[in-house]
Coordinates of C-alpha atoms in Angstrom, one line a residue:
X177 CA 5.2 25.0 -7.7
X178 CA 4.7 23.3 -4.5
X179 CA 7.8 21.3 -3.6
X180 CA 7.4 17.3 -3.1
X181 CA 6.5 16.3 0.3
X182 CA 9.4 14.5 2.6
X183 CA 8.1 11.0 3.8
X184 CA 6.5 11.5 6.9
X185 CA 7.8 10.3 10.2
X186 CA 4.5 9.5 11.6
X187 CA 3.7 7.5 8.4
X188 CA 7.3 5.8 8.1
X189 CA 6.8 4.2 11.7
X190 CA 3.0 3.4 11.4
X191 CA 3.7 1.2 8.3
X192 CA 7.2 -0.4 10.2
X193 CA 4.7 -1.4 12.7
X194 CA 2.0 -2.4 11.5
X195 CA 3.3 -5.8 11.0
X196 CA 4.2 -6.0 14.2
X197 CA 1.0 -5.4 15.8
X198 CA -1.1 -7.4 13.6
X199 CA 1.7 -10.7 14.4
X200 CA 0.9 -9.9 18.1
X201 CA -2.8 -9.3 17.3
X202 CA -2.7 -12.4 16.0
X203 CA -1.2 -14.4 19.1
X204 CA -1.8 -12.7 22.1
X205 CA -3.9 -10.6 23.9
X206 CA -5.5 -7.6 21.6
X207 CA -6.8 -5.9 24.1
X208 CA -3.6 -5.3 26.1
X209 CA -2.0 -4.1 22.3
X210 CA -4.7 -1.6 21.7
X211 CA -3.8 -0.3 25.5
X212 CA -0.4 0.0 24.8
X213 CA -0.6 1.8 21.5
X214 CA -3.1 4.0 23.2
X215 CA -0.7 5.1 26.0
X216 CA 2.2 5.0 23.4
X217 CA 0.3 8.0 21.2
X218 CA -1.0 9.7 23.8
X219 CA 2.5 9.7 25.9
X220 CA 4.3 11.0 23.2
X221 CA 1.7 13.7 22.1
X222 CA 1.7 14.8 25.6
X223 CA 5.8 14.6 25.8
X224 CA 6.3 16.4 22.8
X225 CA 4.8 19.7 23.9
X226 CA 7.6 20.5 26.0
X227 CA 10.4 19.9 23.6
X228 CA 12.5 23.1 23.0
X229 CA 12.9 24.2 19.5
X230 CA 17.0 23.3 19.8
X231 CA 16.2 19.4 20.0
X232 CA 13.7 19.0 16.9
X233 CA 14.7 15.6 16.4
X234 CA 13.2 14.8 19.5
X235 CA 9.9 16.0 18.2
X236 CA 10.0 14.1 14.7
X237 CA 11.0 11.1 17.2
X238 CA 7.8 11.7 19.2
X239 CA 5.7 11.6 15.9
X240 CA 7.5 8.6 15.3
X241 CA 6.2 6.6 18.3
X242 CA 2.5 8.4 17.8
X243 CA 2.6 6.4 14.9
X244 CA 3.9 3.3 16.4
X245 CA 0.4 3.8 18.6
X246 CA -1.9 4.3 16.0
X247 CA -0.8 1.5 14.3
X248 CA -2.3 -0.6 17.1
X249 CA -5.6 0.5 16.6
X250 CA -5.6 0.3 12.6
X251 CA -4.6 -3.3 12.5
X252 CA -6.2 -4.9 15.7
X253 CA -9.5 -3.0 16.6
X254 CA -11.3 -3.8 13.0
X255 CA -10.6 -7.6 13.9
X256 CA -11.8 -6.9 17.6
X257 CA -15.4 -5.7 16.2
X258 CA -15.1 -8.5 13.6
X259 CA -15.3 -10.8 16.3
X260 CA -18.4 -9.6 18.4
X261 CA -20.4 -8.6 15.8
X262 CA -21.6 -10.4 12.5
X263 CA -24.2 -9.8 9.5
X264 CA -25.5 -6.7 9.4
X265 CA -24.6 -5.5 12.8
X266 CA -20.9 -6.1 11.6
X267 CA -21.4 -4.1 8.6
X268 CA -23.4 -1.4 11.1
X269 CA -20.6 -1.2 13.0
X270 CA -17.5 -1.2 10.9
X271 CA -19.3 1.8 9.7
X272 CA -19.3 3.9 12.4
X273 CA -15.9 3.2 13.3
X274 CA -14.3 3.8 9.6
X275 CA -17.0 7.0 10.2
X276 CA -14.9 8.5 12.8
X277 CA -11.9 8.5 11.4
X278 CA -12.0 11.4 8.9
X279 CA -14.6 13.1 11.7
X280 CA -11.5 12.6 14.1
X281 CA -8.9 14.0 11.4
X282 CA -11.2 16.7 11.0
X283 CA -11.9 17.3 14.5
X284 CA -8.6 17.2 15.3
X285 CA -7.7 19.9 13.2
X286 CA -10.6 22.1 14.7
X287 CA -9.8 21.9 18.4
X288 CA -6.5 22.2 17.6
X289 CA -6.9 25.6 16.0
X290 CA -9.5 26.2 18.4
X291 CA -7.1 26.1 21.2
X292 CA -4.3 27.7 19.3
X293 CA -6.8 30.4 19.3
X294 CA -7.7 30.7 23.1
X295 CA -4.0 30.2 24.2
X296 CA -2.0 31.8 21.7
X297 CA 0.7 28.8 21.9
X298 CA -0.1 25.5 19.4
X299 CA 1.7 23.4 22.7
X300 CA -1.3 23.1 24.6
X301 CA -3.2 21.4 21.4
X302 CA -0.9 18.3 22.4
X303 CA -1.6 19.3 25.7
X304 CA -5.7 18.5 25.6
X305 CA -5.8 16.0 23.4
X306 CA -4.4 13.7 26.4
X307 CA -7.5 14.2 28.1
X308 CA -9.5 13.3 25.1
X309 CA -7.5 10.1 24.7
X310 CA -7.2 9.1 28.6
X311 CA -11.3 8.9 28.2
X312 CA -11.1 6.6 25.6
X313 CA -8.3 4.2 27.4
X314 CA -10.9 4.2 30.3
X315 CA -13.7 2.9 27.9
X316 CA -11.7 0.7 26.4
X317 CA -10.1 -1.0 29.6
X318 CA -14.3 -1.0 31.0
X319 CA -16.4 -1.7 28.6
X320 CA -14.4 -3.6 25.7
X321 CA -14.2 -7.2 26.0
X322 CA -11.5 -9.3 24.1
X323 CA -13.1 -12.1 22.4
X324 CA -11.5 -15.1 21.2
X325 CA -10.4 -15.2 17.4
X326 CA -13.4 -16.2 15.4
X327 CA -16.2 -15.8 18.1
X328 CA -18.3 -14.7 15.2
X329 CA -18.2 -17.4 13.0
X330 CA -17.7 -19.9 16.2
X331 CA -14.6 -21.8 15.1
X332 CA -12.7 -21.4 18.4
X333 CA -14.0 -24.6 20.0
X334 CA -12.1 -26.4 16.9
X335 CA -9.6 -24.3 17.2
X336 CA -7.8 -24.7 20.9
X337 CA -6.6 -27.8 19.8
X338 CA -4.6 -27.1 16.6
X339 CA -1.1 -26.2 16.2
X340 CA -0.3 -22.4 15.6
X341 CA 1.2 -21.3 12.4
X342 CA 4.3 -19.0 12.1
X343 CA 3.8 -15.5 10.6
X344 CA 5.7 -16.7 7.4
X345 CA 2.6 -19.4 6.9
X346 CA 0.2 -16.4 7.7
X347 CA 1.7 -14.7 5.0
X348 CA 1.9 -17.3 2.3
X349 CA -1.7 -18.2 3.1
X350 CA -2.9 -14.6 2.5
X351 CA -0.8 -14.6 -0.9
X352 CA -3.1 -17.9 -1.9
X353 CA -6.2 -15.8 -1.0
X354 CA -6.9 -13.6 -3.8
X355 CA -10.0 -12.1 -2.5
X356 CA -7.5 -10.5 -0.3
X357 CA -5.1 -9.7 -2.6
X358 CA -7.5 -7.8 -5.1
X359 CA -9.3 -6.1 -2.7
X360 CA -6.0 -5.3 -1.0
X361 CA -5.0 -3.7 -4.8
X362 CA -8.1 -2.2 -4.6
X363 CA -7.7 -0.4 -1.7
X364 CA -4.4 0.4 -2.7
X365 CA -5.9 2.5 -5.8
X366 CA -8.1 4.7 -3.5
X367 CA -5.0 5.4 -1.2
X368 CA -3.4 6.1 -4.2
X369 CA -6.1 8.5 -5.8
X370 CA -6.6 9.9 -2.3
X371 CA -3.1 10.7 -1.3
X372 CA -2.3 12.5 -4.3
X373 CA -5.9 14.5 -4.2
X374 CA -5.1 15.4 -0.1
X375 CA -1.8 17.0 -1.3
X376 CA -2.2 18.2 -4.9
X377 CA -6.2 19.6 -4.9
X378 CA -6.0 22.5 -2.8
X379 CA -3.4 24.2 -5.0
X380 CA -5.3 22.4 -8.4
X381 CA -8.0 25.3 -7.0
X382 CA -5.9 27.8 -6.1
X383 CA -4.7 28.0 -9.8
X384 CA -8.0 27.5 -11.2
X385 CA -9.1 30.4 -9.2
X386 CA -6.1 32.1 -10.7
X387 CA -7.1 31.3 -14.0
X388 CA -10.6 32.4 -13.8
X389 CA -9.7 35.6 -12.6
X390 CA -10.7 35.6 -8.6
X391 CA -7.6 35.5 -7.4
X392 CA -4.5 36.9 -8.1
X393 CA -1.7 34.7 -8.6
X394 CA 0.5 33.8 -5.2
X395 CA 4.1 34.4 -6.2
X396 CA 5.5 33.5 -2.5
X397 CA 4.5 31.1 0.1
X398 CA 2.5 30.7 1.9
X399 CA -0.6 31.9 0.5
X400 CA -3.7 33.1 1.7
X401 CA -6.6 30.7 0.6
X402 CA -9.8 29.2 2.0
X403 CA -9.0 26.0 -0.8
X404 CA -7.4 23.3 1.6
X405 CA -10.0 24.6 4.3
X406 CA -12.9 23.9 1.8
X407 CA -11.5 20.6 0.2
X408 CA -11.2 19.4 3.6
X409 CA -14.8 19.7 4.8
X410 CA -16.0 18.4 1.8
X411 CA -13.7 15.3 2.4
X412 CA -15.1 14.8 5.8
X413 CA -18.7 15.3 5.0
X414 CA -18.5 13.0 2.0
X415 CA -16.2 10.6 3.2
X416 CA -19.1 10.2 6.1
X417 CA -22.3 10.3 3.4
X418 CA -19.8 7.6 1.4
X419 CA -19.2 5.0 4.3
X420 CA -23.2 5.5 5.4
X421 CA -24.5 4.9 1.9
X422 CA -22.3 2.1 1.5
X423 CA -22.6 0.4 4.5
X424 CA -26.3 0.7 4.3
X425 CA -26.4 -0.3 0.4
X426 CA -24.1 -3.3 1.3
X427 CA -26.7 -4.8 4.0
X428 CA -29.6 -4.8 1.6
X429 CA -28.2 -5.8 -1.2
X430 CA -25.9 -8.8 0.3
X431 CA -29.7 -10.1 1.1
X432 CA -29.9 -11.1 -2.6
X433 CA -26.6 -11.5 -3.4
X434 CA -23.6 -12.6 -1.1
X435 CA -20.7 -10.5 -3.3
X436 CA -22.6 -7.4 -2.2
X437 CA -19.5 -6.0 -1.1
X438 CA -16.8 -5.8 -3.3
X439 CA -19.5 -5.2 -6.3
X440 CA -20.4 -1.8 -4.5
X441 CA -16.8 -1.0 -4.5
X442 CA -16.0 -1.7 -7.6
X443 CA -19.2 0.5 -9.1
X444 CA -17.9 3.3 -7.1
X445 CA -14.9 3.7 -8.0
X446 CA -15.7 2.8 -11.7
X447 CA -18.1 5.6 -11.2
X448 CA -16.0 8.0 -9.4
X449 CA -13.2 7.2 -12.4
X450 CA -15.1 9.6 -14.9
X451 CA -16.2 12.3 -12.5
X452 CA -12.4 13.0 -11.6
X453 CA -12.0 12.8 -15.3
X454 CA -14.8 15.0 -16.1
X455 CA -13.9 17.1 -12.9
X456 CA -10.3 18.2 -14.1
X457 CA -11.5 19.0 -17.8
X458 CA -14.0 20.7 -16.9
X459 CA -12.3 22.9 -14.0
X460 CA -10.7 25.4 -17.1
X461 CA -14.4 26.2 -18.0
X462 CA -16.6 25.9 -14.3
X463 CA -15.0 26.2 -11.3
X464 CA -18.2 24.6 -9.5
X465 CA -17.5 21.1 -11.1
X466 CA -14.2 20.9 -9.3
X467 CA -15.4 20.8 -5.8
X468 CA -13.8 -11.6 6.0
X469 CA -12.6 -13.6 3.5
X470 CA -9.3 -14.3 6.0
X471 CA -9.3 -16.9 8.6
X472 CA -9.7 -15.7 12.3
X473 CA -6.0 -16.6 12.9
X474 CA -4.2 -14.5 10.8
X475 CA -6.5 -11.1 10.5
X476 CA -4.8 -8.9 12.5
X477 CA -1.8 -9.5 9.8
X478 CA -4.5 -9.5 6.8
X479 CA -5.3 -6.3 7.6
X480 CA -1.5 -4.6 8.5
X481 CA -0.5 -6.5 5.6
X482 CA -3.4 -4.7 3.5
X483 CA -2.1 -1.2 5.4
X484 CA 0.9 -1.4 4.8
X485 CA 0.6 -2.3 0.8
X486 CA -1.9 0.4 0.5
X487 CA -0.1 3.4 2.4
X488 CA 3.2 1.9 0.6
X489 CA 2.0 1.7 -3.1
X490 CA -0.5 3.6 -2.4
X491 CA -0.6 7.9 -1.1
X492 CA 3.1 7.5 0.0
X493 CA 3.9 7.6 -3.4
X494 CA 1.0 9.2 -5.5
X495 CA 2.1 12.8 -4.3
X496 CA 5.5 12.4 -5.4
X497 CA 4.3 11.3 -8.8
X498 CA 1.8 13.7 -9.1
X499 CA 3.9 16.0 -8.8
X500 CA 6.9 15.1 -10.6
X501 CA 4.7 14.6 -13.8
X502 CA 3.6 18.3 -13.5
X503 CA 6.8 19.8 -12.9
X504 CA 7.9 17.9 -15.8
X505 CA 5.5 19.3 -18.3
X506 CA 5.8 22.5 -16.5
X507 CA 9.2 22.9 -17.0
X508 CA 8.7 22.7 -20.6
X509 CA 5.9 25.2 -21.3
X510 CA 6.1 29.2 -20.4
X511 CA 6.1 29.7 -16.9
X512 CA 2.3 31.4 -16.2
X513 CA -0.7 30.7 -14.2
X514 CA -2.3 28.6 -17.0
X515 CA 0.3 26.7 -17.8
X516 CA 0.7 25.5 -14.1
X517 CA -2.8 24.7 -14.0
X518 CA -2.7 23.1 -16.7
X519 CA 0.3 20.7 -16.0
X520 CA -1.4 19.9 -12.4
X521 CA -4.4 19.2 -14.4
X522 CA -2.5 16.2 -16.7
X523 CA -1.0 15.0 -13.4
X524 CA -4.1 14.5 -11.6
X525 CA -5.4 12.2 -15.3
X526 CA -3.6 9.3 -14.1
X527 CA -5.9 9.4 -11.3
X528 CA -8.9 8.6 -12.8
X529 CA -7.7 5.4 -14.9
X530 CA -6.1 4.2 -11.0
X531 CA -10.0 4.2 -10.1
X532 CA -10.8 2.1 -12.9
X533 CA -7.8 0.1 -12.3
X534 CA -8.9 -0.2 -8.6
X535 CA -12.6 -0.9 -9.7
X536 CA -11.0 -3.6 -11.9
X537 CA -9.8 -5.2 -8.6
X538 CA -13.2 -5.3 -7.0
X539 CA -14.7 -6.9 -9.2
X540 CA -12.1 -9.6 -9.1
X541 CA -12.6 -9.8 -5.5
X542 CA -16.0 -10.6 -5.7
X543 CA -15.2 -13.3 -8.6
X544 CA -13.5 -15.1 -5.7
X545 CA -15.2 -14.1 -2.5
X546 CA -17.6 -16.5 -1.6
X547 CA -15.1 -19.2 -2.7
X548 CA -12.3 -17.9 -0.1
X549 CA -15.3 -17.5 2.5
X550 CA -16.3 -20.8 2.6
X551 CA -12.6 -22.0 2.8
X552 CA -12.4 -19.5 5.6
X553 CA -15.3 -21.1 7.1
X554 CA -13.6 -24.3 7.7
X555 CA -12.9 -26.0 11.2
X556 CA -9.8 -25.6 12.3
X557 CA -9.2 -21.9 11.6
X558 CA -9.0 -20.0 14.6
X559 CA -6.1 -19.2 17.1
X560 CA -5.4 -21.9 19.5
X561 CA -3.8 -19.8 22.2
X562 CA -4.3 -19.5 25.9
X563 CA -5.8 -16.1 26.0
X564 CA -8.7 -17.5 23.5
X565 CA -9.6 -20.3 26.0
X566 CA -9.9 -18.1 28.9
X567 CA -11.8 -15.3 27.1
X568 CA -14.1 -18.6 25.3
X569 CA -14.3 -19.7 28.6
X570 CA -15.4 -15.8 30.1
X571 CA -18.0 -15.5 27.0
X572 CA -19.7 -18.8 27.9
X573 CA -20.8 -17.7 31.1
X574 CA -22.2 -14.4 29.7
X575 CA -23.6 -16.0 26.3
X576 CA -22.5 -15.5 23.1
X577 CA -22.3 -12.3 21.3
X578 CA -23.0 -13.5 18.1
X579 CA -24.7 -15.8 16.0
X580 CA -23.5 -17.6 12.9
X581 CA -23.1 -16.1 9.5

């Protein structure tokens, strides 16, 4: 059996600051915080190709501060494009941007391997991704503007005048919001479901290979098998036909009715519940069936809040439980290729009823949406600071970049 999985550094340090970037998100300049993240991630990539085997924990450190980096751009670019874009061009490009991140992960791991390839030494891997990432602090210094919190819905003329709450307020106010908070469970459920799939599935197929005779069983790590290749192009190309589908059934429908959103979600994953179910029972017999409801002034913490809950309750903890529910009943049957198939195949069960659970969640969401929308619609909601009034003030001059909802 597969031993549990230590937590992560670069997770550990992404969720300790993710608060911290959505507070300063929240009060000062968000462009200047995605630049710093960038430069933090990409310094310490670059820096930690050099380390010498001798002082490792100065390359778990490194991993630390990438995810310090990538933290900035999980919490504060979302509300960036929030901000300039609304309706369906909001919806058209939230798409493309939650698009890119599996075809990045993926991407990542084939340049990497590429380049491990040509050079023989997996250093220079952190060695060109640099110059990949020094391209995109260009663009971002050039072409991205920083518009003032709630350009979209344009609340920032009412808004330079009023006081600014503390992050505790934030916080309480987002606990009143349940839109937020079921759709923030909700998302918690697929992190869940996800995390323990991107750990557990790879060796789910390995022993169902095993059991269907096509591959002899692996008695001593690591083993040879094409399975977490496989399961991870099929997680890039359907996480990218899921987010187009989506985004695209989301536009039309919300013309007829305004909880499009969270109504999609929730059918997905009520959907999806049954598949896994059918997927793992039927994996013994075919192999084949195996394969802005928030105010402007407190989004950036909405959504490291929403992060943080999700990586946290979420797939920091679903691989641990995963597994320790299969080497539970393991340890009480034979010890044989079925039997460890099979007691992976009862851990995964829990699974499914999480996407129902998470479906649940949805659907509570959009119970409450256009409720907590209009209340997030009212004057007086945006972020009175002084970067807001000169970027308002930079905006005005060039016309606005969006119109209102």
């Amino acid at each position: 059996m597969r031993p549990c999985p230590s937590p992560p550094v670069f997770v550990c340090c992404l969720l300790l600051s993710a608060p911290v970037f959505g507070y300063l998100g929240d009060r000062h300049s968000r462009k200047a915080a995605l630049s710093i993240g960038i430069l933090l991630w990409s310094g310490a990539g670059l820096s930690s190709s050099f380390i010498s085997p001798q002082y490792s924990w100065l390359f778990f450190l490194s991993r630390g501060v990438v995810g310090i980096g990538s933290a900035s751009f999980s919490t504060i670019a979302p509300t960036v494009l929030g901000d300039l874009f609304v309706r369906d061009q909001r919806t058209r490009v939230l798409a493309v941007f939650y698009i890119f991140i599996p075809v990045g992960s993926g991407l990542g791991y084939v340049l990497g391997s590429a380049v491990l390839q040509l050079t023989g030494n997996w250093r220079w891997a952190f060695r060109v991704m640099p110059c990949l990432e020094a391209v995109g602090f260009l663009l971002l210094i050039v072409l991205v503007p920083d518009p003032p919190r709630g350009a979209a819905e344009k609340q920032e003329e009412a808004a330079l005048g009023d006081p600014r709450s503390s992050w505790c307020e934030d916080v309480r106010y987002l606990g009143r919001n349940w839109s937020f908070v079921w759709s923030t469970l909700g998302v918690t459920a697929i992190a869940f479901v996800t995390g323990a799939l991107g750990f557990w599935a790879p060796k789910f197929l390995f022993e169902a290979r095993v059991v269907h005779g096509l591959q002899p069983p692996c008695l001593e790590d690591p083993c040879n098998s094409q399975d977490s290749l496989i399961f991870g192009i099929l997680t890039v190309v359907t996480g990218i036909i899921g987010v187009v589908l989506g985004a695209e059934a989301a536009r039309r429908y919300k013309k007829v009715n305004p909880r499009a959103e969270p109504l999609i979600c929730a059918c997905s994953l009520l959907a999806a519940g049954p598949c896994l179910f059918l997927a793992l029972i039927l994996a013994r017999v075919t192999l084949l069936a195996s394969y802005s409801v928030v105010v402007p002034r407190c989004r950036g913490t909405a959504e490291a809040l929403q992060i943080t809950v999700g990586h946290v309750l979420g797939d920091a903890g679903s691989p641990y439980l995963t597994g320790l529910i299969s080497g539970t009943l393991k340890a009480a049957r034979p010890d044989s290729s079925l039997q460890s198939f099979l007691s992976l195949q009862y851990g995964f069960l829990g699974c499914a009823f999480v996407l129902a659970l998470g479906g649940g969640c949805f659907l509570l969401t959009a119970l409450r949406l256009e409720t907590d929308q209009a209340r997030a619609r009212q004057p007086g909601s945006g972020t009175p600071d002084s970067k807001d009034a000169e970027s308002q003030a930079l905006l005005s001059g060039t016309g606005s970049v969006a119109e209102d909802l």
